[in-house]
Amino acid sequence: MLAALLWLFADKFARLALTRPQDHVFESDLDASTWFGLVVAGIGAWYFFAGLLDGASLGMQAFLYDRYSQEYGRMDLPPDFKVAIARAVLQLVLGAILALRGRGLVALLHKLRYAGLRRGQGADEGQVPD
């Protein structure tokens, strides 16, 4: 959600962040939507690997609870264990979607950002760049 807001209002955030916006120029061979796609894929990879680590941790916790239950008698998992599993699965799915299907999200956000604007004129003038 934060990435979407940063993309939709990028010019306003950039002006707030820079002391003299007219002095700073970022030149790249890649267009803005490609950069944004790379950022979304990076965020997706981060969520995916965080979900993997959380899932491994939860799996180890379940294994240890089962092992200790056999030795010391019945031990229950924490009450929020199922919620933690659901959160890890959601993190994995969200990460995979962002990493593998981020281009569609980028295209949707690009359309939202430039909705109703004419093509071929500067973004500063309120129109879509080429």
mmCIF file of N, CA and C in Angstrom:
data_model
loop_
_atom_site.group_PDB
_atom_site.id
_atom_site.type_symbol
_atom_site.label_atom_id
_atom_site.label_comp_id
_atom_site.label_asym_id
_atom_site.label_seq_id
_atom_site.Cartn_x
_atom_site.Cartn_y
_atom_site.Cartn_z
ATOM 1 N N MET A 1 0.822 -1.184 0.000
ATOM 2 C CA MET A 1 0.000 0.000 0.000
ATOM 3 C C MET A 1 0.873 1.258 0.000
ATOM 4 N N LEU A 2 1.940 1.207 0.803
ATOM 5 C CA LEU A 2 2.852 2.345 0.867
ATOM 6 C C LEU A 2 3.524 2.568 -0.485
ATOM 7 N N ALA A 3 3.925 1.465 -1.139
ATOM 8 C CA ALA A 3 4.555 1.600 -2.453
ATOM 9 C C ALA A 3 3.595 2.211 -3.459
ATOM 10 N N ALA A 4 2.319 1.829 -3.382
ATOM 11 C CA ALA A 4 1.325 2.398 -4.294
ATOM 12 C C ALA A 4 1.158 3.892 -4.057
ATOM 13 N N LEU A 5 1.106 4.301 -2.795
ATOM 14 C CA LEU A 5 0.988 5.735 -2.486
ATOM 15 C C LEU A 5 2.222 6.502 -2.944
ATOM 16 N N LEU A 6 3.394 5.910 -2.732
ATOM 17 C CA LEU A 6 4.621 6.565 -3.186
ATOM 18 C C LEU A 6 4.638 6.713 -4.707
ATOM 19 N N TRP A 7 4.104 5.721 -5.409
ATOM 20 C CA TRP A 7 4.078 5.797 -6.864
ATOM 21 C C TRP A 7 3.058 6.814 -7.348
ATOM 22 N N LEU A 8 1.884 6.806 -6.740
ATOM 23 C CA LEU A 8 0.824 7.701 -7.194
ATOM 24 C C LEU A 8 1.165 9.162 -6.941
ATOM 25 N N PHE A 9 1.867 9.447 -5.860
ATOM 26 C CA PHE A 9 2.208 10.818 -5.508
ATOM 27 C C PHE A 9 3.722 11.029 -5.475
ATOM 28 N N ALA A 10 4.415 10.399 -6.406
ATOM 29 C CA ALA A 10 5.878 10.430 -6.418
ATOM 30 C C ALA A 10 6.431 11.848 -6.546
ATOM 31 N N ASP A 11 5.843 12.649 -7.403
ATOM 32 C CA ASP A 11 6.363 13.998 -7.600
ATOM 33 C C ASP A 11 6.230 14.844 -6.338
ATOM 34 N N LYS A 12 5.147 14.693 -5.625
ATOM 35 C CA LYS A 12 4.955 15.476 -4.399
ATOM 36 C C LYS A 12 5.906 15.028 -3.292
ATOM 37 N N PHE A 13 6.100 13.715 -3.152
ATOM 38 C CA PHE A 13 7.040 13.209 -2.155
ATOM 39 C C PHE A 13 8.478 13.596 -2.499
ATOM 40 N N ALA A 14 8.801 13.574 -3.786
ATOM 41 C CA ALA A 14 10.155 13.949 -4.197
ATOM 42 C C ALA A 14 10.428 15.418 -3.897
ATOM 43 N N ARG A 15 9.451 16.265 -4.144
ATOM 44 C CA ARG A 15 9.637 17.687 -3.839
ATOM 45 C C ARG A 15 9.792 17.926 -2.345
ATOM 46 N N LEU A 16 9.063 17.153 -1.537
ATOM 47 C CA LEU A 16 9.195 17.282 -0.086
ATOM 48 C C LEU A 16 10.557 16.795 0.399
ATOM 49 N N ALA A 17 11.076 15.768 -0.235
ATOM 50 C CA ALA A 17 12.323 15.159 0.213
ATOM 51 C C ALA A 17 13.557 15.956 -0.202
ATOM 52 N N LEU A 18 13.487 16.664 -1.308
ATOM 53 C CA LEU A 18 14.647 17.386 -1.816
ATOM 54 C C LEU A 18 14.603 18.850 -1.399
ATOM 55 N N THR A 19 15.766 19.391 -1.094
ATOM 56 C CA THR A 19 15.819 20.798 -0.721
ATOM 57 C C THR A 19 15.633 21.692 -1.937
ATOM 58 N N ARG A 20 16.286 21.336 -3.030
ATOM 59 C CA ARG A 20 16.152 22.099 -4.272
ATOM 60 C C ARG A 20 15.904 21.109 -5.407
ATOM 61 N N PRO A 21 14.651 20.766 -5.681
ATOM 62 C CA PRO A 21 14.343 19.739 -6.681
ATOM 63 C C PRO A 21 14.889 20.031 -8.069
ATOM 64 N N GLN A 22 15.051 21.289 -8.424
ATOM 65 C CA GLN A 22 15.530 21.608 -9.773
ATOM 66 C C GLN A 22 17.003 21.235 -9.956
ATOM 67 N N ASP A 23 17.751 21.041 -8.865
ATOM 68 C CA ASP A 23 19.166 20.690 -8.971
ATOM 69 C C ASP A 23 19.407 19.199 -9.148
ATOM 70 N N HIS A 24 18.444 18.372 -8.775
ATOM 71 C CA HIS A 24 18.642 16.926 -8.793
ATOM 72 C C HIS A 24 17.980 16.313 -10.011
ATOM 73 N N VAL A 25 18.783 15.587 -10.801
ATOM 74 C CA VAL A 25 18.280 14.916 -11.984
ATOM 75 C C VAL A 25 18.758 13.475 -11.936
ATOM 76 N N PHE A 26 17.840 12.549 -12.093
ATOM 77 C CA PHE A 26 18.170 11.140 -12.133
ATOM 78 C C PHE A 26 17.940 10.656 -13.547
ATOM 79 N N GLU A 27 19.012 10.251 -14.200
ATOM 80 C CA GLU A 27 18.889 9.791 -15.570
ATOM 81 C C GLU A 27 19.156 8.296 -15.615
ATOM 82 N N SER A 28 18.314 7.597 -16.357
ATOM 83 C CA SER A 28 18.447 6.155 -16.488
ATOM 84 C C SER A 28 17.931 5.734 -17.851
ATOM 85 N N ASP A 29 18.459 4.629 -18.331
ATOM 86 C CA ASP A 29 17.968 4.074 -19.593
ATOM 87 C C ASP A 29 16.621 3.388 -19.402
ATOM 88 N N LEU A 30 16.288 3.061 -18.158
ATOM 89 C CA LEU A 30 15.019 2.395 -17.860
ATOM 90 C C LEU A 30 13.943 3.432 -17.587
ATOM 91 N N ASP A 31 12.729 3.127 -18.044
ATOM 92 C CA ASP A 31 11.634 4.053 -17.752
ATOM 93 C C ASP A 31 11.128 3.823 -16.321
ATOM 94 N N ALA A 32 10.301 4.722 -15.857
ATOM 95 C CA ALA A 32 9.834 4.693 -14.466
ATOM 96 C C ALA A 32 9.042 3.432 -14.152
ATOM 97 N N SER A 33 8.238 2.954 -15.083
ATOM 98 C CA SER A 33 7.443 1.759 -14.796
ATOM 99 C C SER A 33 8.325 0.522 -14.633
ATOM 100 N N THR A 34 9.437 0.472 -15.352
ATOM 101 C CA THR A 34 10.375 -0.638 -15.186
ATOM 102 C C THR A 34 11.023 -0.581 -13.812
ATOM 103 N N TRP A 35 11.428 0.606 -13.379
ATOM 104 C CA TRP A 35 11.989 0.763 -12.030
ATOM 105 C C TRP A 35 10.975 0.354 -10.978
ATOM 106 N N PHE A 36 9.746 0.791 -11.168
ATOM 107 C CA PHE A 36 8.705 0.461 -10.205
ATOM 108 C C PHE A 36 8.461 -1.046 -10.184
ATOM 109 N N GLY A 37 8.481 -1.685 -11.346
ATOM 110 C CA GLY A 37 8.334 -3.141 -11.414
ATOM 111 C C GLY A 37 9.445 -3.854 -10.668
ATOM 112 N N LEU A 38 10.664 -3.347 -10.787
ATOM 113 C CA LEU A 38 11.789 -3.927 -10.054
ATOM 114 C C LEU A 38 11.615 -3.770 -8.546
ATOM 115 N N VAL A 39 11.125 -2.621 -8.130
ATOM 116 C CA VAL A 39 10.900 -2.384 -6.696
ATOM 117 C C VAL A 39 9.814 -3.315 -6.177
ATOM 118 N N VAL A 40 8.718 -3.458 -6.919
ATOM 119 C CA VAL A 40 7.630 -4.339 -6.502
ATOM 120 C C VAL A 40 8.114 -5.784 -6.430
ATOM 121 N N ALA A 41 8.915 -6.211 -7.409
ATOM 122 C CA ALA A 41 9.465 -7.570 -7.379
ATOM 123 C C ALA A 41 10.403 -7.754 -6.184
ATOM 124 N N GLY A 42 11.185 -6.730 -5.862
ATOM 125 C CA GLY A 42 12.062 -6.808 -4.685
ATOM 126 C C GLY A 42 11.277 -6.921 -3.391
ATOM 127 N N ILE A 43 10.209 -6.153 -3.285
ATOM 128 C CA ILE A 43 9.347 -6.240 -2.097
ATOM 129 C C ILE A 43 8.711 -7.627 -2.036
ATOM 130 N N GLY A 44 8.294 -8.141 -3.175
ATOM 131 C CA GLY A 44 7.712 -9.484 -3.215
ATOM 132 C C GLY A 44 8.697 -10.546 -2.781
ATOM 133 N N ALA A 45 9.935 -10.447 -3.244
ATOM 134 C CA ALA A 45 10.961 -11.414 -2.832
ATOM 135 C C ALA A 45 11.207 -11.327 -1.331
ATOM 136 N N TRP A 46 11.231 -10.099 -0.815
ATOM 137 C CA TRP A 46 11.419 -9.912 0.627
ATOM 138 C C TRP A 46 10.304 -10.606 1.413
ATOM 139 N N TYR A 47 9.045 -10.377 1.033
ATOM 140 C CA TYR A 47 7.921 -11.007 1.717
ATOM 141 C C TYR A 47 7.959 -12.524 1.577
ATOM 142 N N PHE A 48 8.313 -13.007 0.400
ATOM 143 C CA PHE A 48 8.351 -14.446 0.174
ATOM 144 C C PHE A 48 9.380 -15.107 1.086
ATOM 145 N N PHE A 49 10.588 -14.556 1.131
ATOM 146 C CA PHE A 49 11.623 -15.168 1.960
ATOM 147 C C PHE A 49 11.344 -14.976 3.448
ATOM 148 N N ALA A 50 10.718 -13.880 3.825
ATOM 149 C CA ALA A 50 10.305 -13.705 5.222
ATOM 150 C C ALA A 50 9.242 -14.735 5.582
ATOM 151 N N GLY A 51 8.324 -15.015 4.666
ATOM 152 C CA GLY A 51 7.312 -16.048 4.891
ATOM 153 C C GLY A 51 7.929 -17.430 5.007
ATOM 154 N N LEU A 52 8.953 -17.704 4.188
ATOM 155 C CA LEU A 52 9.661 -18.975 4.296
ATOM 156 C C LEU A 52 10.327 -19.122 5.662
ATOM 157 N N LEU A 53 10.991 -18.066 6.107
ATOM 158 C CA LEU A 53 11.649 -18.121 7.415
ATOM 159 C C LEU A 53 10.636 -18.276 8.546
ATOM 160 N N ASP A 54 9.538 -17.549 8.474
ATOM 161 C CA ASP A 54 8.493 -17.686 9.491
ATOM 162 C C ASP A 54 7.908 -19.093 9.476
ATOM 163 N N GLY A 55 7.678 -19.626 8.289
ATOM 164 C CA GLY A 55 7.147 -20.985 8.174
ATOM 165 C C GLY A 55 8.102 -22.024 8.727
ATOM 166 N N ALA A 56 9.398 -21.858 8.458
ATOM 167 C CA ALA A 56 10.389 -22.781 9.004
ATOM 168 C C ALA A 56 10.429 -22.696 10.526
ATOM 169 N N SER A 57 10.346 -21.489 11.042
ATOM 170 C CA SER A 57 10.332 -21.302 12.493
ATOM 171 C C SER A 57 9.103 -21.951 13.124
ATOM 172 N N LEU A 58 7.948 -21.764 12.507
ATOM 173 C CA LEU A 58 6.721 -22.373 13.021
ATOM 174 C C LEU A 58 6.760 -23.895 12.911
ATOM 175 N N GLY A 59 7.328 -24.394 11.834
ATOM 176 C CA GLY A 59 7.474 -25.842 11.686
ATOM 177 C C GLY A 59 8.377 -26.432 12.754
ATOM 178 N N MET A 60 9.479 -25.744 13.032
ATOM 179 C CA MET A 60 10.383 -26.214 14.076
ATOM 180 C C MET A 60 9.697 -26.147 15.443
ATOM 181 N N GLN A 61 8.930 -25.104 15.680
ATOM 182 C CA GLN A 61 8.207 -24.972 16.943
ATOM 183 C C GLN A 61 7.206 -26.118 17.102
ATOM 184 N N ALA A 62 6.470 -26.450 16.055
ATOM 185 C CA ALA A 62 5.505 -27.548 16.116
ATOM 186 C C ALA A 62 6.218 -28.878 16.343
ATOM 187 N N PHE A 63 7.359 -29.067 15.675
ATOM 188 C CA PHE A 63 8.135 -30.296 15.851
ATOM 189 C C PHE A 63 8.615 -30.432 17.294
ATOM 190 N N LEU A 64 9.131 -29.345 17.865
ATOM 191 C CA LEU A 64 9.624 -29.400 19.239
ATOM 192 C C LEU A 64 8.493 -29.619 20.242
ATOM 193 N N TYR A 65 7.345 -28.991 20.028
ATOM 194 C CA TYR A 65 6.200 -29.213 20.912
ATOM 195 C C TYR A 65 5.769 -30.673 20.853
ATOM 196 N N ASP A 66 5.752 -31.252 19.656
ATOM 197 C CA ASP A 66 5.377 -32.653 19.510
ATOM 198 C C ASP A 66 6.391 -33.552 20.209
ATOM 199 N N ARG A 67 7.648 -33.237 20.034
ATOM 200 C CA ARG A 67 8.729 -34.041 20.636
ATOM 201 C C ARG A 67 8.673 -33.983 22.163
ATOM 202 N N TYR A 68 8.502 -32.764 22.702
ATOM 203 C CA TYR A 68 8.429 -32.611 24.153
ATOM 204 C C TYR A 68 7.146 -33.214 24.720
ATOM 205 N N SER A 69 6.075 -33.201 23.942
ATOM 206 C CA SER A 69 4.820 -33.798 24.397
ATOM 207 C C SER A 69 4.962 -35.303 24.585
ATOM 208 N N GLN A 70 5.753 -35.936 23.741
ATOM 209 C CA GLN A 70 5.986 -37.375 23.858
ATOM 210 C C GLN A 70 6.788 -37.704 25.111
ATOM 211 N N GLU A 71 7.725 -36.825 25.458
ATOM 212 C CA GLU A 71 8.586 -37.081 26.609
ATOM 213 C C GLU A 71 7.971 -36.629 27.927
ATOM 214 N N TYR A 72 7.342 -35.461 27.951
ATOM 215 C CA TYR A 72 6.899 -34.852 29.206
ATOM 216 C C TYR A 72 5.385 -34.811 29.380
ATOM 217 N N GLY A 73 4.664 -35.400 28.514
ATOM 218 C CA GLY A 73 3.202 -35.328 28.598
ATOM 219 C C GLY A 73 2.664 -34.275 27.646
ATOM 220 N N ARG A 74 1.367 -34.184 27.628
ATOM 221 C CA ARG A 74 0.686 -33.308 26.660
ATOM 222 C C ARG A 74 1.079 -31.840 26.838
ATOM 223 N N MET A 75 1.501 -31.241 25.733
ATOM 224 C CA MET A 75 1.819 -29.807 25.696
ATOM 225 C C MET A 75 1.050 -29.207 24.527
ATOM 226 N N ASP A 76 0.338 -28.152 24.799
ATOM 227 C CA ASP A 76 -0.426 -27.483 23.750
ATOM 228 C C ASP A 76 0.407 -26.389 23.097
ATOM 229 N N LEU A 77 0.169 -26.218 21.808
ATOM 230 C CA LEU A 77 0.802 -25.117 21.086
ATOM 231 C C LEU A 77 0.199 -23.802 21.572
ATOM 232 N N PRO A 78 0.899 -22.692 21.380
ATOM 233 C CA PRO A 78 0.339 -21.393 21.792
ATOM 234 C C PRO A 78 -0.997 -21.135 21.095
ATOM 235 N N PRO A 79 -1.885 -20.379 21.744
ATOM 236 C CA PRO A 79 -3.214 -20.151 21.162
ATOM 237 C C PRO A 79 -3.194 -19.425 19.818
ATOM 238 N N ASP A 80 -2.190 -18.635 19.559
ATOM 239 C CA ASP A 80 -2.138 -17.893 18.291
ATOM 240 C C ASP A 80 -1.312 -18.610 17.228
ATOM 241 N N PHE A 81 -1.057 -19.906 17.428
ATOM 242 C CA PHE A 81 -0.221 -20.653 16.488
ATOM 243 C C PHE A 81 -0.865 -20.749 15.114
ATOM 244 N N LYS A 82 -2.169 -21.008 15.067
ATOM 245 C CA LYS A 82 -2.864 -21.109 13.776
ATOM 246 C C LYS A 82 -2.881 -19.759 13.052
ATOM 247 N N VAL A 83 -2.998 -18.692 13.815
ATOM 248 C CA VAL A 83 -2.955 -17.356 13.218
ATOM 249 C C VAL A 83 -1.572 -17.091 12.638
ATOM 250 N N ALA A 84 -0.533 -17.511 13.337
ATOM 251 C CA ALA A 84 0.837 -17.326 12.846
ATOM 252 C C ALA A 84 1.069 -18.126 11.571
ATOM 253 N N ILE A 85 0.503 -19.326 11.493
ATOM 254 C CA ILE A 85 0.627 -20.131 10.270
ATOM 255 C C ILE A 85 -0.096 -19.434 9.117
ATOM 256 N N ALA A 86 -1.305 -18.942 9.376
ATOM 257 C CA ALA A 86 -2.052 -18.234 8.331
ATOM 258 C C ALA A 86 -1.296 -16.994 7.868
ATOM 259 N N ARG A 87 -0.664 -16.281 8.803
ATOM 260 C CA ARG A 87 0.103 -15.095 8.437
ATOM 261 C C ARG A 87 1.309 -15.464 7.577
ATOM 262 N N ALA A 88 1.993 -16.565 7.904
ATOM 263 C CA ALA A 88 3.146 -16.999 7.115
ATOM 264 C C ALA A 88 2.723 -17.423 5.712
ATOM 265 N N VAL A 89 1.599 -18.135 5.616
ATOM 266 C CA VAL A 89 1.100 -18.551 4.300
ATOM 267 C C VAL A 89 0.702 -17.330 3.472
ATOM 268 N N LEU A 90 0.015 -16.379 4.102
ATOM 269 C CA LEU A 90 -0.371 -15.151 3.407
ATOM 270 C C LEU A 90 0.865 -14.383 2.931
ATOM 271 N N GLN A 91 1.882 -14.354 3.766
ATOM 272 C CA GLN A 91 3.123 -13.677 3.389
ATOM 273 C C GLN A 91 3.769 -14.369 2.190
ATOM 274 N N LEU A 92 3.776 -15.695 2.196
ATOM 275 C CA LEU A 92 4.333 -16.442 1.062
ATOM 276 C C LEU A 92 3.561 -16.160 -0.217
ATOM 277 N N VAL A 93 2.237 -16.212 -0.137
ATOM 278 C CA VAL A 93 1.403 -16.003 -1.321
ATOM 279 C C VAL A 93 1.546 -14.570 -1.833
ATOM 280 N N LEU A 94 1.468 -13.601 -0.927
ATOM 281 C CA LEU A 94 1.609 -12.201 -1.329
ATOM 282 C C LEU A 94 2.983 -11.944 -1.939
ATOM 283 N N GLY A 95 4.009 -12.496 -1.336
ATOM 284 C CA GLY A 95 5.357 -12.336 -1.877
ATOM 285 C C GLY A 95 5.499 -12.934 -3.258
ATOM 286 N N ALA A 96 4.935 -14.128 -3.461
ATOM 287 C CA ALA A 96 5.011 -14.770 -4.770
ATOM 288 C C ALA A 96 4.247 -13.969 -5.818
ATOM 289 N N ILE A 97 3.076 -13.465 -5.440
ATOM 290 C CA ILE A 97 2.287 -12.667 -6.387
ATOM 291 C C ILE A 97 3.033 -11.394 -6.769
ATOM 292 N N LEU A 98 3.586 -10.699 -5.780
ATOM 293 C CA LEU A 98 4.307 -9.461 -6.084
ATOM 294 C C LEU A 98 5.563 -9.726 -6.904
ATOM 295 N N ALA A 99 6.267 -10.806 -6.603
ATOM 296 C CA ALA A 99 7.506 -11.103 -7.321
ATOM 297 C C ALA A 99 7.232 -11.574 -8.750
ATOM 298 N N LEU A 100 6.196 -12.395 -8.925
ATOM 299 C CA LEU A 100 5.962 -12.992 -10.242
ATOM 300 C C LEU A 100 4.953 -12.235 -11.088
ATOM 301 N N ARG A 101 4.005 -11.550 -10.455
ATOM 302 C CA ARG A 101 2.954 -10.859 -11.192
ATOM 303 C C ARG A 101 2.949 -9.361 -10.902
ATOM 304 N N GLY A 102 4.070 -8.819 -10.520
ATOM 305 C CA GLY A 102 4.149 -7.404 -10.200
ATOM 306 C C GLY A 102 3.926 -6.495 -11.394
ATOM 307 N N ARG A 103 4.199 -7.000 -12.596
ATOM 308 C CA ARG A 103 4.030 -6.162 -13.789
ATOM 309 C C ARG A 103 2.586 -5.729 -13.978
ATOM 310 N N GLY A 104 1.646 -6.635 -13.685
ATOM 311 C CA GLY A 104 0.236 -6.279 -13.793
ATOM 312 C C GLY A 104 -0.151 -5.213 -12.784
ATOM 313 N N LEU A 105 0.363 -5.324 -11.573
ATOM 314 C CA LEU A 105 0.108 -4.319 -10.541
ATOM 315 C C LEU A 105 0.711 -2.978 -10.943
ATOM 316 N N VAL A 106 1.904 -3.008 -11.495
ATOM 317 C CA VAL A 106 2.555 -1.774 -11.954
ATOM 318 C C VAL A 106 1.737 -1.129 -13.065
ATOM 319 N N ALA A 107 1.239 -1.939 -14.000
ATOM 320 C CA ALA A 107 0.424 -1.392 -15.089
ATOM 321 C C ALA A 107 -0.870 -0.771 -14.550
ATOM 322 N N LEU A 108 -1.487 -1.432 -13.571
ATOM 323 C CA LEU A 108 -2.705 -0.893 -12.967
ATOM 324 C C LEU A 108 -2.427 0.426 -12.250
ATOM 325 N N LEU A 109 -1.365 0.489 -11.476
ATOM 326 C CA LEU A 109 -1.029 1.721 -10.768
ATOM 327 C C LEU A 109 -0.624 2.830 -11.738
ATOM 328 N N HIS A 110 0.020 2.467 -12.847
ATOM 329 C CA HIS A 110 0.380 3.457 -13.866
ATOM 330 C C HIS A 110 -0.891 4.062 -14.469
ATOM 331 N N LYS A 111 -1.882 3.215 -14.740
ATOM 332 C CA LYS A 111 -3.148 3.714 -15.272
ATOM 333 C C LYS A 111 -3.855 4.614 -14.259
ATOM 334 N N LEU A 112 -3.800 4.242 -12.985
ATOM 335 C CA LEU A 112 -4.425 5.074 -11.947
ATOM 336 C C LEU A 112 -3.728 6.428 -11.826
ATOM 337 N N ARG A 113 -2.401 6.396 -11.902
ATOM 338 C CA ARG A 113 -1.649 7.643 -11.739
ATOM 339 C C ARG A 113 -1.914 8.607 -12.882
ATOM 340 N N TYR A 114 -1.994 8.078 -14.081
ATOM 341 C CA TYR A 114 -2.138 8.942 -15.252
ATOM 342 C C TYR A 114 -3.548 8.894 -15.843
ATOM 343 N N ALA A 115 -4.530 8.511 -15.072
ATOM 344 C CA ALA A 115 -5.907 8.416 -15.575
ATOM 345 C C ALA A 115 -6.417 9.785 -16.002
ATOM 346 N N GLY A 116 -6.994 9.845 -17.177
ATOM 347 C CA GLY A 116 -7.606 11.081 -17.668
ATOM 348 C C GLY A 116 -6.621 12.104 -18.194
ATOM 349 N N LEU A 117 -5.355 11.771 -18.272
ATOM 350 C CA LEU A 117 -4.358 12.720 -18.765
ATOM 351 C C LEU A 117 -4.008 12.388 -20.208
ATOM 352 N N ARG A 118 -3.640 13.398 -20.964
ATOM 353 C CA ARG A 118 -3.294 13.200 -22.373
ATOM 354 C C ARG A 118 -1.865 12.705 -22.506
ATOM 355 N N ARG A 119 -1.638 11.909 -23.524
ATOM 356 C CA ARG A 119 -0.336 11.319 -23.773
ATOM 357 C C ARG A 119 0.551 12.280 -24.551
ATOM 358 N N GLY A 120 1.873 12.247 -24.202
ATOM 359 C CA GLY A 120 2.843 12.976 -24.995
ATOM 360 C C GLY A 120 3.295 14.297 -24.427
ATOM 361 N N GLN A 121 2.709 14.754 -23.342
ATOM 362 C CA GLN A 121 3.141 16.015 -22.761
ATOM 363 C C GLN A 121 3.708 15.756 -21.382
ATOM 364 N N GLY A 122 4.415 16.716 -20.835
ATOM 365 C CA GLY A 122 5.145 16.545 -19.585
ATOM 366 C C GLY A 122 4.272 16.221 -18.397
ATOM 367 N N ALA A 123 4.825 15.420 -17.491
ATOM 368 C CA ALA A 123 4.098 15.032 -16.279
ATOM 369 C C ALA A 123 3.923 16.230 -15.352
ATOM 370 N N ASP A 124 4.852 17.186 -15.406
ATOM 371 C CA ASP A 124 4.724 18.364 -14.557
ATOM 372 C C ASP A 124 3.518 19.206 -14.939
ATOM 373 N N GLU A 125 3.146 19.131 -16.209
ATOM 374 C CA GLU A 125 1.994 19.885 -16.679
ATOM 375 C C GLU A 125 0.702 19.103 -16.494
ATOM 376 N N GLY A 126 0.802 17.931 -15.841
ATOM 377 C CA GLY A 126 -0.382 17.141 -15.589
ATOM 378 C C GLY A 126 -0.748 16.202 -16.704
ATOM 379 N N GLN A 127 0.205 15.864 -17.574
ATOM 380 C CA GLN A 127 -0.082 14.964 -18.666
ATOM 381 C C GLN A 127 0.926 13.840 -18.717
ATOM 382 N N VAL A 128 0.530 12.766 -19.366
ATOM 383 C CA VAL A 128 1.313 11.558 -19.391
ATOM 384 C C VAL A 128 2.551 11.732 -20.265
ATOM 385 N N PRO A 129 3.716 11.340 -19.738
ATOM 386 C CA PRO A 129 4.922 11.367 -20.572
ATOM 387 C C PRO A 129 4.907 10.221 -21.573
ATOM 388 N N ASP A 130 5.702 10.350 -22.634
ATOM 389 C CA ASP A 130 5.782 9.261 -23.647
ATOM 390 C C ASP A 130 6.365 8.016 -23.085
#
